[in-house]
Amino acid sequence: MRWDELEEEPCSMARTIGVIGDRWTLLILRECFLRTRRFEGFQSALGITRHLLAERLKKLVRQGVLRRIPYQESPKRHEYILTQKGLDLYPIMMAIVHWGDTHMVDERGRPLLHQHRKCGKNFDPVMVCSECGEPLSAKEVHTHPGPGARTTAAINAPEKPKAKARRSAA
Amino acid sequence: MRWDELEEEPCSMARTIGVIGDRWTLLILRECFLRTRRFEGFQSALGITRHLLAERLKKLVRQGVLRRIPYQESPKRHEYILTQKGLDLYPIMMAIVHWGDTHMVDERGRPLLHQHRKCGKNFDPVMVCSECGEPLSAKEVHTHPGPGARTTAAINAPEKPKAKARRSAA
DNA sequence: CCATACAGTTCTAAAAACGAACTGTCAAAT
DNA sequence: ATTTGACAGTTCGTTTTTAGAACTGTATGG
């Protein structure tokens, strides 16, 4: 399973991973949400090699996550701006940050607080059901194949005809 | 910035990426949420090389995301089960799936539907503010350094003293 | 005794990432 | 007029990871 194959799997998770599922891409996107827009900005903030940065930016543009917009003629220069598709990654970023805040902080506490402009308070992101508004947890969710299903499906039984405990499980 | 360095950055996002920020780890975790627990199960579902799988599982156990539990003596065999820390990754997984459902589906529609046991309906995950319950978007959130802050901080201004447009930003 | 299940480990080749230098345009400073 | 520096990449040789396939070892069922 190579990168290009990932994007063709009938699994929304695999496809998304094909777009943003590597360390540098995720960090580049962090910078995007921090309003970094230019090549040098990304490079110096992250310490990524210029070669990789160029490649990752190209890919994100190709995928429609970033838009490459000229901000200057003469030596042609461009900025990389999040598209709506890119902005929609925000919940993923917040979920990642929140998990880190919960499980990866040292004794000094979380590196960053988030304040909600609307209510003015520092908050944590909570994932809820779009229908009833209740918080979600893995066990309360049941999945079943949708119209685009095939075999592997996302967060749903894929092809694993193996787990048939020959010996009783423990 | 290597993997081990990532986990020491004062940025909850970088630290989390240090744990789950690679393609195979994410896919392994998908399988975990699908109730895959054994080596062969992961291997055959994903097509990952056995070598990498062994390594990734070891790392996830070391990080406390999975627990390695014997399910059989004689030839000692173990299962890999999500810990609470691992289960807490659920919002990240759902956010990833949801983005894929929104932006990466083909004409056939989404591969998978999610049903909320409590209300019985198919739903989408929505991220809301823990304080006021309103849905969140990037623009409504303001960040500021927390007690564990240093320079790079997560989703907050890191060290990028560069972006000082010499020429007016067209 | 042989085939199979399972959970790895070992080895070599191929792919990706790193690191440092180089290209090229232009503006401001000397 | 020349040099310096900002900026946005590209090129290239080296190191690290990953892929792919085979091998190890215990145990079971036939």
mmCIF file of C-alpha atoms (C1' of nucleotides) in Angstrom:
data_model
loop_
_atom_site.group_PDB
_atom_site.id
_atom_site.type_symbol
_atom_site.label_atom_id
_atom_site.label_comp_id
_atom_site.label_asym_id
_atom_site.label_seq_id
_atom_site.Cartn_x
_atom_site.Cartn_y
_atom_site.Cartn_z
ATOM 1 C CA MET A 1 0.000 0.000 0.000
ATOM 2 C CA ARG A 2 1.746 3.110 -1.241
ATOM 3 C CA TRP A 3 0.678 6.742 -0.870
ATOM 4 C CA ASP A 4 -1.160 6.935 -4.156
ATOM 5 C CA GLU A 5 -3.021 3.716 -3.424
ATOM 6 C CA LEU A 6 -4.238 5.044 -0.100
ATOM 7 C CA GLU A 7 -6.264 7.732 -1.788
ATOM 8 C CA GLU A 8 -8.202 5.198 -3.771
ATOM 9 C CA GLU A 9 -9.267 2.985 -0.904
ATOM 10 C CA PRO A 10 -12.954 2.888 -0.091
ATOM 11 C CA CYS A 11 -12.214 4.309 3.328
ATOM 12 C CA SER A 12 -12.527 7.951 4.234
ATOM 13 C CA MET A 13 -9.844 7.557 6.801
ATOM 14 C CA ALA A 14 -7.329 6.013 4.427
ATOM 15 C CA ARG A 15 -8.042 8.708 1.859
ATOM 16 C CA THR A 16 -7.556 11.461 4.358
ATOM 17 C CA ILE A 17 -4.369 9.864 5.582
ATOM 18 C CA GLY A 18 -3.224 9.880 1.981
ATOM 19 C CA VAL A 19 -3.506 13.665 2.056
ATOM 20 C CA ILE A 20 -2.378 14.686 5.525
ATOM 21 C CA GLY A 21 -1.029 11.506 7.080
ATOM 22 C CA ASP A 22 2.586 12.339 7.511
ATOM 23 C CA ARG A 23 4.477 14.220 10.110
ATOM 24 C CA TRP A 24 5.635 17.163 8.048
ATOM 25 C CA THR A 25 2.323 17.753 6.355
ATOM 26 C CA LEU A 26 0.625 17.918 9.706
ATOM 27 C CA LEU A 27 3.199 20.358 11.017
ATOM 28 C CA ILE A 28 2.955 22.466 7.885
ATOM 29 C CA LEU A 29 -0.777 22.627 8.418
ATOM 30 C CA ARG A 30 -0.254 23.669 12.006
ATOM 31 C CA GLU A 31 1.753 26.588 10.676
ATOM 32 C CA CYS A 32 -0.971 27.401 8.181
ATOM 33 C CA PHE A 33 -3.477 27.742 10.986
ATOM 34 C CA LEU A 34 -0.950 29.974 12.713
ATOM 35 C CA ARG A 35 -1.105 32.223 9.668
ATOM 36 C CA THR A 36 2.232 31.305 8.203
ATOM 37 C CA ARG A 37 1.940 31.727 4.468
ATOM 38 C CA ARG A 38 5.359 31.847 2.908
ATOM 39 C CA PHE A 39 8.057 29.363 2.068
ATOM 40 C CA GLU A 40 10.646 30.905 4.346
ATOM 41 C CA GLY A 41 8.155 31.154 7.150
ATOM 42 C CA PHE A 42 7.415 27.459 7.056
ATOM 43 C CA GLN A 43 11.014 26.544 6.636
ATOM 44 C CA SER A 44 12.354 28.530 9.542
ATOM 45 C CA ALA A 45 9.499 27.660 11.867
ATOM 46 C CA LEU A 46 9.772 23.949 11.262
ATOM 47 C CA GLY A 47 13.359 23.262 10.311
ATOM 48 C CA ILE A 48 12.110 21.061 7.498
ATOM 49 C CA THR A 49 14.436 20.591 4.550
ATOM 50 C CA ARG A 50 13.644 22.960 1.721
ATOM 51 C CA HIS A 51 13.348 20.081 -0.655
ATOM 52 C CA LEU A 52 10.656 18.345 1.353
ATOM 53 C CA LEU A 53 8.843 21.558 2.083
ATOM 54 C CA ALA A 54 8.586 22.370 -1.611
ATOM 55 C CA GLU A 55 7.258 18.911 -2.297
ATOM 56 C CA ARG A 56 4.705 18.924 0.511
ATOM 57 C CA LEU A 57 3.398 22.342 -0.420
ATOM 58 C CA LYS A 58 3.004 21.213 -4.008
ATOM 59 C CA LYS A 59 1.059 18.218 -2.888
ATOM 60 C CA LEU A 60 -1.221 20.215 -0.621
ATOM 61 C CA VAL A 61 -1.934 22.601 -3.475
ATOM 62 C CA ARG A 62 -2.625 19.706 -5.803
ATOM 63 C CA GLN A 63 -5.038 18.292 -3.256
ATOM 64 C CA GLY A 64 -6.855 21.579 -2.929
ATOM 65 C CA VAL A 65 -5.942 22.086 0.723
ATOM 66 C CA LEU A 66 -3.824 25.145 -0.010
ATOM 67 C CA ARG A 67 -4.103 27.747 -2.714
ATOM 68 C CA ARG A 68 -0.968 29.300 -4.196
ATOM 69 C CA ILE A 69 -1.542 33.005 -4.617
ATOM 70 C CA PRO A 70 0.912 35.546 -6.080
ATOM 71 C CA TYR A 71 1.581 38.394 -3.706
ATOM 72 C CA GLN A 72 4.241 40.084 -5.797
ATOM 73 C CA GLU A 73 5.413 40.314 -9.389
ATOM 74 C CA SER A 74 9.047 41.003 -10.393
ATOM 75 C CA PRO A 75 10.548 38.020 -8.705
ATOM 76 C CA LYS A 76 7.301 36.088 -8.775
ATOM 77 C CA ARG A 77 6.389 35.177 -5.240
ATOM 78 C CA HIS A 78 3.460 33.248 -3.916
ATOM 79 C CA GLU A 79 1.725 32.685 -0.627
ATOM 80 C CA TYR A 80 0.113 29.471 0.478
ATOM 81 C CA ILE A 81 -3.354 30.013 1.898
ATOM 82 C CA LEU A 82 -5.785 27.495 3.304
ATOM 83 C CA THR A 83 -8.770 26.851 1.063
ATOM 84 C CA GLN A 84 -12.132 26.014 2.595
ATOM 85 C CA LYS A 85 -11.161 22.386 2.248
ATOM 86 C CA GLY A 86 -8.063 23.211 4.228
ATOM 87 C CA LEU A 87 -9.911 25.230 6.851
ATOM 88 C CA ASP A 88 -12.182 22.244 7.324
ATOM 89 C CA LEU A 89 -9.197 20.388 8.739
ATOM 90 C CA TYR A 90 -9.558 22.491 11.861
ATOM 91 C CA PRO A 91 -11.441 19.865 13.873
ATOM 92 C CA ILE A 92 -8.682 17.369 13.155
ATOM 93 C CA MET A 93 -6.052 19.816 14.343
ATOM 94 C CA MET A 94 -8.010 20.665 17.450
ATOM 95 C CA ALA A 95 -8.623 17.019 18.256
ATOM 96 C CA ILE A 96 -4.906 16.335 17.941
ATOM 97 C CA VAL A 97 -3.984 19.278 20.137
ATOM 98 C CA HIS A 98 -6.564 18.305 22.693
ATOM 99 C CA TRP A 99 -5.290 14.758 22.956
ATOM 100 C CA GLY A 100 -1.807 16.106 23.465
ATOM 101 C CA ASP A 101 -3.097 18.491 26.107
ATOM 102 C CA THR A 102 -4.719 15.603 27.894
ATOM 103 C CA HIS A 103 -2.062 12.946 27.592
ATOM 104 C CA MET A 104 1.259 14.473 26.667
ATOM 105 C CA VAL A 105 1.766 17.495 28.903
ATOM 106 C CA ASP A 106 4.602 17.626 31.408
ATOM 107 C CA GLU A 107 4.365 18.915 34.962
ATOM 108 C CA ARG A 108 4.323 22.494 33.724
ATOM 109 C CA GLY A 109 0.942 22.116 32.119
ATOM 110 C CA ARG A 110 -0.323 22.688 28.620
ATOM 111 C CA PRO A 111 1.699 24.894 26.330
ATOM 112 C CA LEU A 112 -1.319 26.707 25.006
ATOM 113 C CA LEU A 113 -4.814 27.734 25.941
ATOM 114 C CA HIS A 114 -7.709 28.221 23.567
ATOM 115 C CA GLN A 115 -10.243 30.938 24.054
ATOM 116 C CA HIS A 116 -13.606 30.959 22.350
ATOM 117 C CA ARG A 117 -14.387 34.449 21.117
ATOM 118 C CA LYS A 118 -18.125 33.947 21.356
ATOM 119 C CA CYS A 119 -18.266 33.030 25.016
ATOM 120 C CA GLY A 120 -14.921 34.440 26.079
ATOM 121 C CA LYS A 121 -13.850 31.364 28.000
ATOM 122 C CA ASN A 122 -10.943 29.018 27.696
ATOM 123 C CA PHE A 123 -12.304 25.774 26.417
ATOM 124 C CA ASP A 124 -11.627 22.249 25.291
ATOM 125 C CA PRO A 125 -13.053 20.931 22.071
ATOM 126 C CA VAL A 126 -15.795 18.359 22.517
ATOM 127 C CA MET A 127 -17.064 16.125 19.777
ATOM 128 C CA VAL A 128 -20.809 15.723 19.705
ATOM 129 C CA CYS A 129 -23.466 14.047 17.602
ATOM 130 C CA SER A 130 -24.832 16.329 14.902
ATOM 131 C CA GLU A 131 -28.325 14.934 15.516
ATOM 132 C CA CYS A 132 -28.765 14.920 19.263
ATOM 133 C CA GLY A 133 -25.850 17.034 20.464
ATOM 134 C CA GLU A 134 -24.616 14.448 22.947
ATOM 135 C CA PRO A 135 -20.856 13.882 23.309
ATOM 136 C CA LEU A 136 -19.560 10.925 21.347
ATOM 137 C CA SER A 137 -17.473 8.007 22.415
ATOM 138 C CA ALA A 138 -16.342 4.991 20.425
ATOM 139 C CA LYS A 139 -18.686 2.585 22.170
ATOM 140 C CA GLU A 140 -21.812 4.567 21.474
ATOM 141 C CA VAL A 141 -21.296 4.511 17.768
ATOM 142 C CA HIS A 142 -22.368 1.783 15.429
ATOM 143 C CA THR A 143 -21.170 1.785 11.846
ATOM 144 C CA HIS A 144 -22.570 0.274 8.702
ATOM 145 C CA PRO A 145 -21.651 0.378 5.042
ATOM 146 C CA GLY A 146 -22.685 3.428 3.067
ATOM 147 C CA PRO A 147 -23.289 3.768 -0.678
ATOM 148 C CA GLY A 148 -19.582 4.033 -1.429
ATOM 149 C CA ALA A 149 -18.678 0.921 0.538
ATOM 150 C CA ARG A 150 -16.682 -1.948 -0.808
ATOM 151 C CA THR A 151 -14.568 -4.225 1.312
ATOM 152 C CA THR A 152 -12.215 -2.258 3.472
ATOM 153 C CA ALA A 153 -14.590 0.527 4.546
ATOM 154 C CA ALA A 154 -13.598 3.068 7.158
ATOM 155 C CA ILE A 155 -14.027 2.324 10.827
ATOM 156 C CA ASN A 156 -16.034 -0.693 9.876
ATOM 157 C CA ALA A 157 -15.285 -4.360 9.357
ATOM 158 C CA PRO A 158 -12.664 -4.694 6.600
ATOM 159 C CA GLU A 159 -11.319 -7.907 5.175
ATOM 160 C CA LYS A 160 -10.032 -9.697 8.201
ATOM 161 C CA PRO A 161 -11.305 -13.235 7.928
ATOM 162 C CA LYS A 162 -8.548 -14.287 10.256
ATOM 163 C CA ALA A 163 -9.532 -13.564 13.848
ATOM 164 C CA LYS A 164 -11.277 -16.858 14.404
ATOM 165 C CA ALA A 165 -9.717 -17.891 17.686
ATOM 166 C CA ARG A 166 -8.817 -21.511 17.274
ATOM 167 C CA ARG A 167 -8.286 -21.684 20.961
ATOM 168 C CA SER A 168 -10.798 -19.983 23.166
ATOM 169 C CA ALA A 169 -9.688 -16.419 23.708
ATOM 170 C CA ALA A 170 -7.957 -16.628 27.100
ATOM 171 C CA MET B 1 13.612 17.638 13.937
ATOM 172 C CA ARG B 2 13.516 13.902 14.358
ATOM 173 C CA TRP B 3 10.793 11.728 15.840
ATOM 174 C CA ASP B 4 12.184 11.686 19.335
ATOM 175 C CA GLU B 5 12.636 15.450 19.298
ATOM 176 C CA LEU B 6 9.032 15.961 18.333
ATOM 177 C CA GLU B 7 7.825 14.500 21.563
ATOM 178 C CA GLU B 8 9.769 17.031 23.560
ATOM 179 C CA GLU B 9 8.522 20.145 21.827
ATOM 180 C CA PRO B 10 6.381 22.485 23.856
ATOM 181 C CA CYS B 11 3.513 21.903 21.488
ATOM 182 C CA SER B 12 0.709 19.472 22.111
ATOM 183 C CA MET B 13 0.300 18.997 18.442
ATOM 184 C CA ALA B 14 3.927 18.152 17.800
ATOM 185 C CA ARG B 15 3.918 15.726 20.707
ATOM 186 C CA THR B 16 0.819 13.995 19.472
ATOM 187 C CA ILE B 17 2.252 13.803 15.988
ATOM 188 C CA GLY B 18 5.290 12.159 17.545
ATOM 189 C CA VAL B 19 3.005 9.379 18.724
ATOM 190 C CA ILE B 20 0.477 8.900 15.940
ATOM 191 C CA GLY B 21 1.754 11.069 13.114
ATOM 192 C CA ASP B 22 2.562 8.512 10.524
ATOM 193 C CA ARG B 23 0.549 6.697 7.993
ATOM 194 C CA TRP B 24 0.861 3.185 9.341
ATOM 195 C CA THR B 25 0.255 4.103 12.945
ATOM 196 C CA LEU B 26 -2.947 5.832 11.979
ATOM 197 C CA LEU B 27 -4.100 2.842 9.982
ATOM 198 C CA ILE B 28 -3.185 0.468 12.776
ATOM 199 C CA LEU B 29 -5.280 2.578 15.100
ATOM 200 C CA ARG B 30 -8.153 2.439 12.675
ATOM 201 C CA GLU B 31 -7.972 -1.316 12.915
ATOM 202 C CA CYS B 32 -7.868 -1.119 16.693
ATOM 203 C CA PHE B 33 -11.134 0.778 16.702
ATOM 204 C CA LEU B 34 -12.469 -1.911 14.399
ATOM 205 C CA ARG B 35 -11.664 -4.422 17.116
ATOM 206 C CA THR B 36 -8.643 -5.961 15.477
ATOM 207 C CA ARG B 37 -6.372 -7.151 18.256
ATOM 208 C CA ARG B 38 -3.824 -9.570 16.905
ATOM 209 C CA PHE B 39 -0.679 -9.376 14.868
ATOM 210 C CA GLU B 40 -2.008 -11.390 11.973
ATOM 211 C CA GLY B 41 -5.216 -9.420 11.974
ATOM 212 C CA PHE B 42 -3.409 -6.135 11.543
ATOM 213 C CA GLN B 43 -1.023 -7.545 9.025
ATOM 214 C CA SER B 44 -3.586 -9.061 6.721
ATOM 215 C CA ALA B 45 -6.007 -6.152 6.993
ATOM 216 C CA LEU B 46 -3.399 -3.556 6.159
ATOM 217 C CA GLY B 47 -0.765 -5.273 4.068
ATOM 218 C CA ILE B 48 1.876 -3.609 6.199
ATOM 219 C CA THR B 49 5.237 -5.356 6.349
ATOM 220 C CA ARG B 50 5.563 -7.550 9.407
ATOM 221 C CA HIS B 51 8.703 -5.764 10.388
ATOM 222 C CA LEU B 52 7.100 -2.359 10.515
ATOM 223 C CA LEU B 53 3.998 -3.672 12.182
ATOM 224 C CA ALA B 54 6.034 -5.161 14.996
ATOM 225 C CA GLU B 55 7.865 -1.904 15.427
ATOM 226 C CA ARG B 56 4.765 0.264 15.402
ATOM 227 C CA LEU B 57 2.942 -1.946 17.860
ATOM 228 C CA LYS B 58 5.922 -1.822 20.179
ATOM 229 C CA LYS B 59 5.950 1.926 20.002
ATOM 230 C CA LEU B 60 2.237 2.243 20.677
ATOM 231 C CA VAL B 61 2.610 -0.018 23.691
ATOM 232 C CA ARG B 62 5.570 2.016 24.923
ATOM 233 C CA GLN B 63 3.495 5.169 24.560
ATOM 234 C CA GLY B 64 0.629 3.691 26.515
ATOM 235 C CA VAL B 65 -1.813 3.770 23.626
ATOM 236 C CA LEU B 66 -2.081 -0.004 23.447
ATOM 237 C CA ARG B 67 -1.741 -2.639 26.117
ATOM 238 C CA ARG B 68 -0.179 -6.011 25.300
ATOM 239 C CA ILE B 69 -2.211 -8.709 26.977
ATOM 240 C CA PRO B 70 -1.524 -12.461 26.889
ATOM 241 C CA TYR B 71 -4.463 -14.417 25.659
ATOM 242 C CA GLN B 72 -2.754 -17.788 25.589
ATOM 243 C CA GLU B 73 0.165 -19.615 27.161
ATOM 244 C CA SER B 74 2.144 -22.404 25.429
ATOM 245 C CA PRO B 75 3.215 -20.469 22.447
ATOM 246 C CA LYS B 76 2.917 -17.166 24.264
ATOM 247 C CA ARG B 77 0.533 -14.965 22.382
ATOM 248 C CA HIS B 78 -0.639 -11.471 23.045
ATOM 249 C CA GLU B 79 -3.410 -9.162 21.998
ATOM 250 C CA TYR B 80 -3.122 -5.450 21.527
ATOM 251 C CA ILE B 81 -5.933 -3.562 23.196
ATOM 252 C CA LEU B 82 -6.595 0.148 23.294
ATOM 253 C CA THR B 83 -5.969 1.709 26.685
ATOM 254 C CA GLN B 84 -8.052 4.662 27.824
ATOM 255 C CA LYS B 85 -5.346 6.865 26.383
ATOM 256 C CA GLY B 86 -5.849 5.035 23.122
ATOM 257 C CA LEU B 87 -9.631 5.196 23.268
ATOM 258 C CA ASP B 88 -9.301 8.927 23.743
ATOM 259 C CA LEU B 89 -7.955 9.104 20.205
ATOM 260 C CA TYR B 90 -11.489 8.516 18.986
ATOM 261 C CA PRO B 91 -12.260 12.174 18.284
ATOM 262 C CA ILE B 92 -9.153 12.404 16.133
ATOM 263 C CA MET B 93 -10.193 9.336 14.167
ATOM 264 C CA MET B 94 -13.717 10.616 13.737
ATOM 265 C CA ALA B 95 -12.513 14.025 12.662
ATOM 266 C CA ILE B 96 -10.293 12.401 10.059
ATOM 267 C CA VAL B 97 -13.076 10.182 8.765
ATOM 268 C CA HIS B 98 -15.468 13.090 8.636
ATOM 269 C CA TRP B 99 -13.103 15.226 6.614
ATOM 270 C CA GLY B 100 -12.705 12.357 4.178
ATOM 271 C CA ASP B 101 -16.464 11.935 4.015
ATOM 272 C CA THR B 102 -16.825 15.596 3.209
ATOM 273 C CA HIS B 103 -13.963 16.105 0.796
ATOM 274 C CA MET B 104 -12.710 12.815 -0.522
ATOM 275 C CA VAL B 105 -15.757 10.775 -1.523
ATOM 276 C CA ASP B 106 -16.337 9.761 -5.102
ATOM 277 C CA GLU B 107 -19.672 9.849 -6.914
ATOM 278 C CA ARG B 108 -20.808 6.737 -5.085
ATOM 279 C CA GLY B 109 -20.960 8.492 -1.757
ATOM 280 C CA ARG B 110 -19.375 7.785 1.565
ATOM 281 C CA PRO B 111 -18.103 4.300 2.260
ATOM 282 C CA LEU B 112 -19.509 4.218 5.737
ATOM 283 C CA LEU B 113 -22.267 5.629 7.866
ATOM 284 C CA HIS B 114 -22.138 6.225 11.590
ATOM 285 C CA GLN B 115 -25.108 5.643 13.796
ATOM 286 C CA HIS B 116 -25.394 7.033 17.286
ATOM 287 C CA ARG B 117 -26.824 4.416 19.624
ATOM 288 C CA LYS B 118 -28.352 6.965 21.943
ATOM 289 C CA CYS B 119 -30.480 8.758 19.396
ATOM 290 C CA GLY B 120 -30.531 6.087 16.738
ATOM 291 C CA LYS B 121 -29.716 8.417 13.864
ATOM 292 C CA ASN B 122 -26.917 8.532 11.363
ATOM 293 C CA PHE B 123 -24.789 11.480 12.285
ATOM 294 C CA ASP B 124 -21.729 13.556 11.578
ATOM 295 C CA PRO B 125 -19.343 14.491 14.342
ATOM 296 C CA VAL B 126 -19.426 18.160 15.290
ATOM 297 C CA MET B 127 -16.805 19.870 17.365
ATOM 298 C CA VAL B 128 -18.160 22.272 19.932
ATOM 299 C CA CYS B 129 -16.889 24.490 22.714
ATOM 300 C CA SER B 130 -16.873 22.732 26.082
ATOM 301 C CA GLU B 131 -18.050 25.936 27.747
ATOM 302 C CA CYS B 132 -20.876 27.222 25.606
ATOM 303 C CA GLY B 133 -21.602 24.276 23.353
ATOM 304 C CA GLU B 134 -21.382 26.276 20.142
ATOM 305 C CA PRO B 135 -19.695 24.727 17.099
ATOM 306 C CA LEU B 136 -16.093 25.780 16.660
ATOM 307 C CA SER B 137 -14.288 27.196 13.686
ATOM 308 C CA ALA B 138 -10.714 28.357 13.373
ATOM 309 C CA LYS B 139 -11.612 32.036 13.228
ATOM 310 C CA GLU B 140 -13.589 32.042 16.436
ATOM 311 C CA VAL B 141 -10.723 30.778 18.463
ATOM 312 C CA HIS B 142 -8.023 32.877 20.001
ATOM 313 C CA THR B 143 -4.970 31.219 21.511
ATOM 314 C CA HIS B 144 -2.551 32.334 24.135
ATOM 315 C CA PRO B 145 0.380 30.729 25.936
ATOM 316 C CA GLY B 146 -0.398 28.378 28.787
ATOM 317 C CA PRO B 147 1.770 27.434 31.756
ATOM 318 C CA GLY B 148 3.780 24.935 29.714
ATOM 319 C CA ALA B 149 4.543 27.421 26.951
ATOM 320 C CA ARG B 150 7.995 28.174 25.654
ATOM 321 C CA THR B 151 8.662 29.399 22.160
ATOM 322 C CA THR B 152 7.125 27.119 19.620
ATOM 323 C CA ALA B 153 3.806 26.508 21.380
ATOM 324 C CA ALA B 154 0.988 24.663 19.668
ATOM 325 C CA ILE B 155 -1.308 26.519 17.349
ATOM 326 C CA ASN B 156 0.193 29.733 18.571
ATOM 327 C CA ALA B 157 2.937 32.012 17.334
ATOM 328 C CA PRO B 158 6.200 30.037 17.215
ATOM 329 C CA GLU B 159 9.602 31.383 16.325
ATOM 330 C CA LYS B 160 9.050 32.936 12.941
ATOM 331 C CA PRO B 161 10.640 36.364 13.068
ATOM 332 C CA LYS B 162 10.814 36.310 9.298
ATOM 333 C CA ALA B 163 7.498 37.363 7.808
ATOM 334 C CA LYS B 164 8.209 41.074 7.706
ATOM 335 C CA ALA B 165 7.183 41.889 4.151
ATOM 336 C CA ARG B 166 9.836 44.164 2.778
ATOM 337 C CA ARG B 167 7.575 45.012 -0.073
ATOM 338 C CA SER B 168 3.947 45.675 0.649
ATOM 339 C CA ALA B 169 2.066 42.405 0.548
ATOM 340 C CA ALA B 170 0.298 43.068 -2.764
ATOM 341 C "C1'" DC C 1 5.213 -36.521 9.892
ATOM 342 C "C1'" DC C 2 3.371 -32.784 7.516
ATOM 343 C "C1'" DA C 3 0.669 -28.692 6.825
ATOM 344 C "C1'" DT C 4 -1.065 -24.758 9.037
ATOM 345 C "C1'" DA C 5 -1.697 -20.847 12.536
ATOM 346 C "C1'" DC C 6 0.545 -17.467 14.800
ATOM 347 C "C1'" DA C 7 3.986 -13.861 16.168
ATOM 348 C "C1'" DG C 8 7.651 -12.330 15.339
ATOM 349 C "C1'" DT C 9 13.020 -11.525 13.415
ATOM 350 C "C1'" DT C 10 16.482 -11.119 9.810
ATOM 351 C "C1'" DC C 11 18.267 -9.638 5.535
ATOM 352 C "C1'" DT C 12 18.820 -7.033 1.146
ATOM 353 C "C1'" DA C 13 17.030 -3.713 -2.158
ATOM 354 C "C1'" DA C 14 14.403 0.358 -2.997
ATOM 355 C "C1'" DA C 15 12.444 4.654 -1.569
ATOM 356 C "C1'" DA C 16 12.335 8.695 1.226
ATOM 357 C "C1'" DA C 17 14.413 12.160 4.059
ATOM 358 C "C1'" DC C 18 18.468 14.891 5.481
ATOM 359 C "C1'" DG C 19 21.892 18.450 4.870
ATOM 360 C "C1'" DA C 20 24.300 21.503 2.530
ATOM 361 C "C1'" DA C 21 25.197 23.995 -1.422
ATOM 362 C "C1'" DC C 22 23.625 26.158 -5.555
ATOM 363 C "C1'" DT C 23 20.368 29.052 -8.906
ATOM 364 C "C1'" DG C 24 18.099 33.123 -9.946
ATOM 365 C "C1'" DT C 25 15.466 37.531 -9.333
ATOM 366 C "C1'" DC C 26 15.198 41.725 -7.288
ATOM 367 C "C1'" DA C 27 15.819 45.767 -3.586
ATOM 368 C "C1'" DA C 28 18.513 48.227 -0.563
ATOM 369 C "C1'" DA C 29 22.930 49.466 1.156
ATOM 370 C "C1'" DT C 30 27.787 50.671 0.231
ATOM 371 C "C1'" DA D 1 28.393 49.661 -9.894
ATOM 372 C "C1'" DT D 2 28.929 46.186 -6.812
ATOM 373 C "C1'" DT D 3 27.824 43.748 -2.899
ATOM 374 C "C1'" DT D 4 24.631 41.968 0.416
ATOM 375 C "C1'" DG D 5 20.552 39.988 1.758
ATOM 376 C "C1'" DA D 6 15.602 38.347 1.212
ATOM 377 C "C1'" DC D 7 13.115 35.022 -0.973
ATOM 378 C "C1'" DA D 8 11.707 30.620 -3.277
ATOM 379 C "C1'" DG D 9 13.034 27.157 -4.805
ATOM 380 C "C1'" DT D 10 16.352 23.042 -7.131
ATOM 381 C "C1'" DT D 11 20.187 19.804 -7.122
ATOM 382 C "C1'" DC D 12 22.927 16.250 -5.281
ATOM 383 C "C1'" DG D 13 25.430 12.982 -2.317
ATOM 384 C "C1'" DT D 14 24.642 10.627 2.191
ATOM 385 C "C1'" DT D 15 21.877 8.521 5.762
ATOM 386 C "C1'" DT D 16 17.604 6.578 7.412
ATOM 387 C "C1'" DT D 17 13.244 4.201 6.635
ATOM 388 C "C1'" DT D 18 10.408 1.177 4.361
ATOM 389 C "C1'" DA D 19 9.356 -2.669 1.338
ATOM 390 C "C1'" DG D 20 9.484 -7.464 0.366
ATOM 391 C "C1'" DA D 21 10.568 -11.841 1.048
ATOM 392 C "C1'" DA D 22 12.374 -15.516 3.637
ATOM 393 C "C1'" DC D 23 13.361 -17.600 8.004
ATOM 394 C "C1'" DT D 24 12.664 -19.004 13.278
ATOM 395 C "C1'" DG D 25 10.163 -21.237 16.617
ATOM 396 C "C1'" DT D 26 6.107 -23.107 19.254
ATOM 397 C "C1'" DA D 27 2.084 -25.664 18.979
ATOM 398 C "C1'" DT D 28 -2.164 -28.035 16.887
ATOM 399 C "C1'" DG D 29 -4.918 -30.913 13.864
ATOM 400 C "C1'" DG D 30 -4.956 -34.431 10.530
#
